[in-house]
């Protein structure tokens, strides 16, 4: 995938990946692709001194963040990082790792993962040639703007990482990519998975017909409009949207509650519908949208979201699947997913590991990510192959 673009191009430094706790499985898959990429590119130069460390059996760096009995921790690197291009890979949404505080078990929160990122940066800084942070789910990305007297957590996080010496921050489908304005002179990239979504949809529903008579793409709210516009445009189908009518006289859980979802768009009767968004948190809004779509006569509802968090569990999704409100839910493997989710008949995975490996390979060679970031040509080729 990536090797054709790197012939005769020297990487900026030897590549190393520090997979933090909770991200080991994703990193292992990415590492396998990188080994394959490097084995096929620049084959005439593998033995030259400038390509030292280019071809390795693994690019994973041994590290840990052990904790004391109080819950305090420290970052440790078990391998040298002097002169390397270090990529720190972290899944801040993975709550499955635990640690003990004075005998009590705690599940790791996004705050704990973020502290571990800073600990590994601190252990490596001054020695690594360059430090890059790969954070598929951008920490605090939903707190990206200020309404009233509120903290600006995402912007502060970005500034803090840059101040610690990070050169590039790589994320996926940032809730609002304009948050990069907090660090305008530094590297920030937010990648999107439309190609992987279409592959996954074809796997889940091989009979899906992608034309205006049979398919429509819908945004569940105003914030997902850009994603839906691109998705509909590249598939050559119409799109619609829901907007959230809120009660601004009340604040519940720090936000105004949703009163209703209002639909703007064409007739849905007899059509398959793809609902696309950046994440499924509790899933309540997405399921309400799916129910309304089916009640308007849609044939099937497919939900595509980059991150499936399912913070309120899976029972309501099970119920809506049994009632026929949803046909399939597609999310990426960029964040932690429970074994229970992976076993559900209504769940399909969009595999992002090859894409992420290609991105890391591009950045390590200090070349443009344009050829891996623009999925349009690959989507058209995929659609042609399905005809």
XYZ file of N, CA and C in Angstrom, residues 250-347:
294
model
N -33.301 24.280 30.436
C -32.905 23.270 31.415
C -31.504 22.761 31.089
N -30.723 22.449 32.118
C -29.410 21.832 31.939
C -29.393 20.510 32.694
N -29.124 19.428 31.984
C -29.065 18.089 32.574
C -27.725 17.467 32.201
N -26.940 17.097 33.206
C -25.638 16.504 32.935
C -24.703 17.443 32.203
N -24.844 18.745 32.447
C -23.957 19.727 31.846
C -24.359 20.178 30.461
N -25.518 19.745 29.956
C -25.947 20.154 28.624
C -27.464 20.255 28.560
N -27.953 20.930 27.540
C -29.394 21.069 27.351
C -29.960 19.777 26.783
N -31.021 19.225 27.391
C -31.571 17.938 26.916
C -32.237 18.067 25.554
N -32.186 16.972 24.782
C -32.801 16.930 23.453
C -34.298 16.659 23.607
N -35.099 17.519 23.016
C -36.554 17.366 23.068
C -37.036 16.452 21.943
N -36.487 16.653 20.737
C -36.914 15.850 19.590
C -35.865 15.936 18.494
N -35.879 14.941 17.589
C -35.051 14.970 16.385
C -35.966 15.275 15.192
N -35.700 16.364 14.519
C -36.510 16.781 13.372
C -35.783 16.427 12.083
N -36.500 15.871 11.103
C -35.877 15.393 9.867
C -36.036 16.386 8.726
N -34.934 16.574 7.986
C -34.933 17.378 6.768
C -34.382 16.511 5.647
N -35.203 16.205 4.654
C -34.718 15.375 3.560
C -35.844 14.790 2.730
N -35.461 13.964 1.735
C -36.427 13.369 0.808
C -37.159 12.179 1.437
N -38.076 11.644 0.664
C -38.853 10.480 1.081
C -37.927 9.278 1.282
N -38.097 8.587 2.406
C -37.241 7.443 2.743
C -37.902 6.108 2.423
N -39.108 6.126 1.972
C -39.882 4.900 1.793
C -39.181 3.907 0.856
N -38.909 2.711 1.375
C -38.329 1.636 0.579
C -36.839 1.726 0.354
N -36.167 2.736 0.923
C -34.737 2.915 0.687
C -33.911 2.381 1.857
N -32.696 1.934 1.541
C -31.699 1.672 2.577
C -31.117 3.006 3.013
N -30.786 3.112 4.296
C -30.285 4.368 4.855
C -28.976 4.107 5.585
N -27.980 4.947 5.311
C -26.724 4.922 6.058
C -26.678 6.173 6.920
N -26.611 5.988 8.230
C -26.470 7.092 9.175
C -25.009 7.148 9.586
N -24.354 8.304 9.416
C -22.913 8.391 9.649
C -22.606 9.479 10.662
N -21.713 9.156 11.612
C -21.326 10.104 12.654
C -19.918 9.764 13.127
N -19.375 10.624 14.008
C -18.019 10.382 14.490
C -17.978 9.376 15.626
N -19.045 9.302 16.442
C -19.006 8.373 17.562
C -20.407 7.973 17.999
N -20.463 6.811 18.626
C -21.636 6.384 19.382
C -21.212 6.418 20.842
N -21.780 7.322 21.615
C -21.472 7.388 23.039
C -22.447 6.484 23.778
N -23.511 7.009 24.320
C -24.537 6.143 24.903
C -25.358 5.474 23.804
N -25.520 6.178 22.668
C -26.268 5.632 21.543
C -27.727 6.029 21.524
N -28.186 6.757 22.545
C -29.595 7.112 22.614
C -30.074 7.938 21.440
N -29.311 8.975 21.082
C -29.697 9.830 19.964
C -29.685 9.074 18.647
N -28.659 8.237 18.451
C -28.542 7.476 17.213
C -29.705 6.486 17.065
N -30.069 5.845 18.138
C -31.167 4.881 18.082
C -32.504 5.564 17.849
N -32.682 6.744 18.440
C -33.922 7.492 18.211
C -34.041 7.890 16.744
N -32.900 8.304 16.154
C -32.880 8.630 14.729
C -33.207 7.397 13.896
N -32.615 6.245 14.231
C -32.868 5.011 13.487
C -34.345 4.618 13.558
N -34.942 4.761 14.735
C -36.360 4.428 14.885
C -37.234 5.317 13.999
N -36.935 6.620 13.996
C -37.727 7.535 13.176
C -37.551 7.233 11.686
N -36.348 6.852 11.290
C -36.100 6.525 9.887
C -36.931 5.319 9.466
N -36.951 4.288 10.307
C -37.735 3.092 9.975
C -39.225 3.402 9.958
N -39.664 4.260 10.881
C -41.083 4.620 10.925
C -41.497 5.447 9.711
N -40.506 6.039 9.031
C -40.790 6.777 7.800
C -40.752 5.869 6.575
N -40.623 4.567 6.777
C -40.728 3.613 5.677
C -39.424 3.125 5.099
N -38.299 3.448 5.728
C -37.010 2.987 5.210
C -36.926 1.458 5.266
N -36.217 0.886 4.308
C -36.078 -0.566 4.235
C -35.147 -1.098 5.324
N -33.913 -0.552 5.388
C -32.933 -0.954 6.393
C -32.159 0.273 6.849
N -31.634 0.210 8.067
C -30.822 1.300 8.607
C -29.452 0.755 8.986
N -28.414 1.343 8.398
C -27.030 0.993 8.718
C -26.388 2.190 9.416
N -25.795 1.956 10.565
C -25.146 3.018 11.338
C -23.641 2.876 11.208
N -22.976 3.960 10.796
C -21.512 3.987 10.699
C -20.978 5.065 11.639
N -20.114 4.676 12.559
C -19.500 5.635 13.479
C -18.047 5.245 13.686
N -17.163 6.223 13.678
C -15.741 5.931 13.814
C -15.444 5.254 15.146
N -16.062 5.749 16.206
C -15.799 5.199 17.543
C -17.096 4.685 18.166
N -17.095 3.420 18.531
C -18.232 2.842 19.233
C -17.912 2.715 20.707
N -18.423 3.641 21.513
C -18.108 3.653 22.941
C -19.138 2.878 23.758
N -20.418 2.958 23.388
C -21.493 2.202 24.020
C -21.435 2.338 25.547
N -21.441 3.581 26.008
C -21.251 3.855 27.433
C -22.412 3.373 28.299
N -23.592 3.179 27.702
C -24.738 2.677 28.461
C -25.023 1.208 28.187
N -24.054 0.491 27.632
C -24.238 -0.928 27.373
C -24.874 -1.208 26.023
N -25.196 -2.477 25.802
C -25.653 -2.945 24.490
C -27.123 -3.351 24.465
N -27.784 -3.334 25.602
C -29.134 -3.888 25.675
C -30.118 -3.162 24.764
N -30.010 -1.833 24.687
C -30.958 -1.105 23.841
C -30.686 -1.365 22.366
N -29.413 -1.544 22.000
C -29.083 -1.897 20.621
C -29.632 -3.291 20.289
N -29.511 -4.217 21.234
C -30.094 -5.553 21.032
C -31.601 -5.443 20.783
N -32.265 -4.627 21.594
C -33.714 -4.463 21.472
C -34.092 -3.870 20.112
N -33.354 -2.835 19.697
C -33.684 -2.183 18.424
C -33.364 -3.082 17.237
N -32.358 -3.933 17.383
C -32.050 -4.899 16.320
C -33.174 -5.927 16.194
N -33.652 -6.408 17.327
C -34.743 -7.389 17.318
C -36.033 -6.790 16.751
N -36.249 -5.494 16.979
C -37.446 -4.828 16.462
C -37.302 -4.405 15.003
N -36.067 -4.535 14.464
C -35.845 -4.188 13.062
C -35.533 -2.729 12.818
N -35.303 -1.952 13.881
C -34.974 -0.536 13.701
C -33.576 -0.353 13.127
N -32.647 -1.250 13.471
C -31.294 -1.197 12.920
C -30.954 -2.541 12.298
N -30.172 -2.507 11.212
C -29.724 -3.739 10.566
C -28.281 -4.066 10.929
N -27.414 -3.046 10.872
C -26.011 -3.242 11.216
C -25.449 -1.956 11.811
N -24.501 -2.128 12.726
C -23.734 -1.009 13.277
C -22.272 -1.254 12.931
N -21.659 -0.294 12.257
C -20.262 -0.404 11.841
C -19.441 0.612 12.614
N -18.418 0.153 13.330
C -17.454 1.062 13.955
C -16.050 0.541 13.656
N -15.061 1.388 13.866
C -13.678 0.994 13.593
C -13.096 0.234 14.776
N -11.908 -0.322 14.561
C -11.184 -1.009 15.635
C -10.128 -0.099 16.259
N -10.339 1.218 16.185
C -9.385 2.177 16.734
C -9.519 2.360 18.233
N -10.613 1.900 18.809
C -10.783 2.013 20.252
C -11.217 0.665 20.824
N -11.166 0.557 22.123
C -11.504 -0.696 22.795
C -12.962 -1.057 22.566
N -13.178 -2.346 22.230
C -14.520 -2.886 22.077
C -14.622 -4.171 22.887
N -15.687 -4.295 23.627
C -15.819 -5.432 24.527
C -16.031 -6.722 23.740
N -15.666 -7.866 24.323
C -15.961 -9.150 23.670
C -17.451 -9.321 23.401
N -18.302 -8.776 24.281
C -19.744 -8.868 24.082
C -20.163 -8.140 22.805
N -19.592 -6.968 22.560
C -19.909 -6.230 21.338
C -19.470 -7.010 20.105
N -18.265 -7.553 20.147
C -17.736 -8.276 18.987
C -18.554 -9.520 18.657
N -19.296 -10.022 19.625
C -20.101 -11.230 19.392
C -21.491 -10.925 18.840
N -21.882 -9.649 18.796
C -23.235 -9.315 18.382
C -23.420 -9.487 16.878
N -24.578 -10.016 16.478
C -24.883 -10.221 15.056
C -25.033 -8.893 14.326
N -25.400 -7.844 15.040
C -25.631 -6.545 14.406
C -24.363 -5.708 14.295
N -23.224 -6.256 14.735
C -21.982 -5.462 14.736
C -21.023 -5.902 13.637
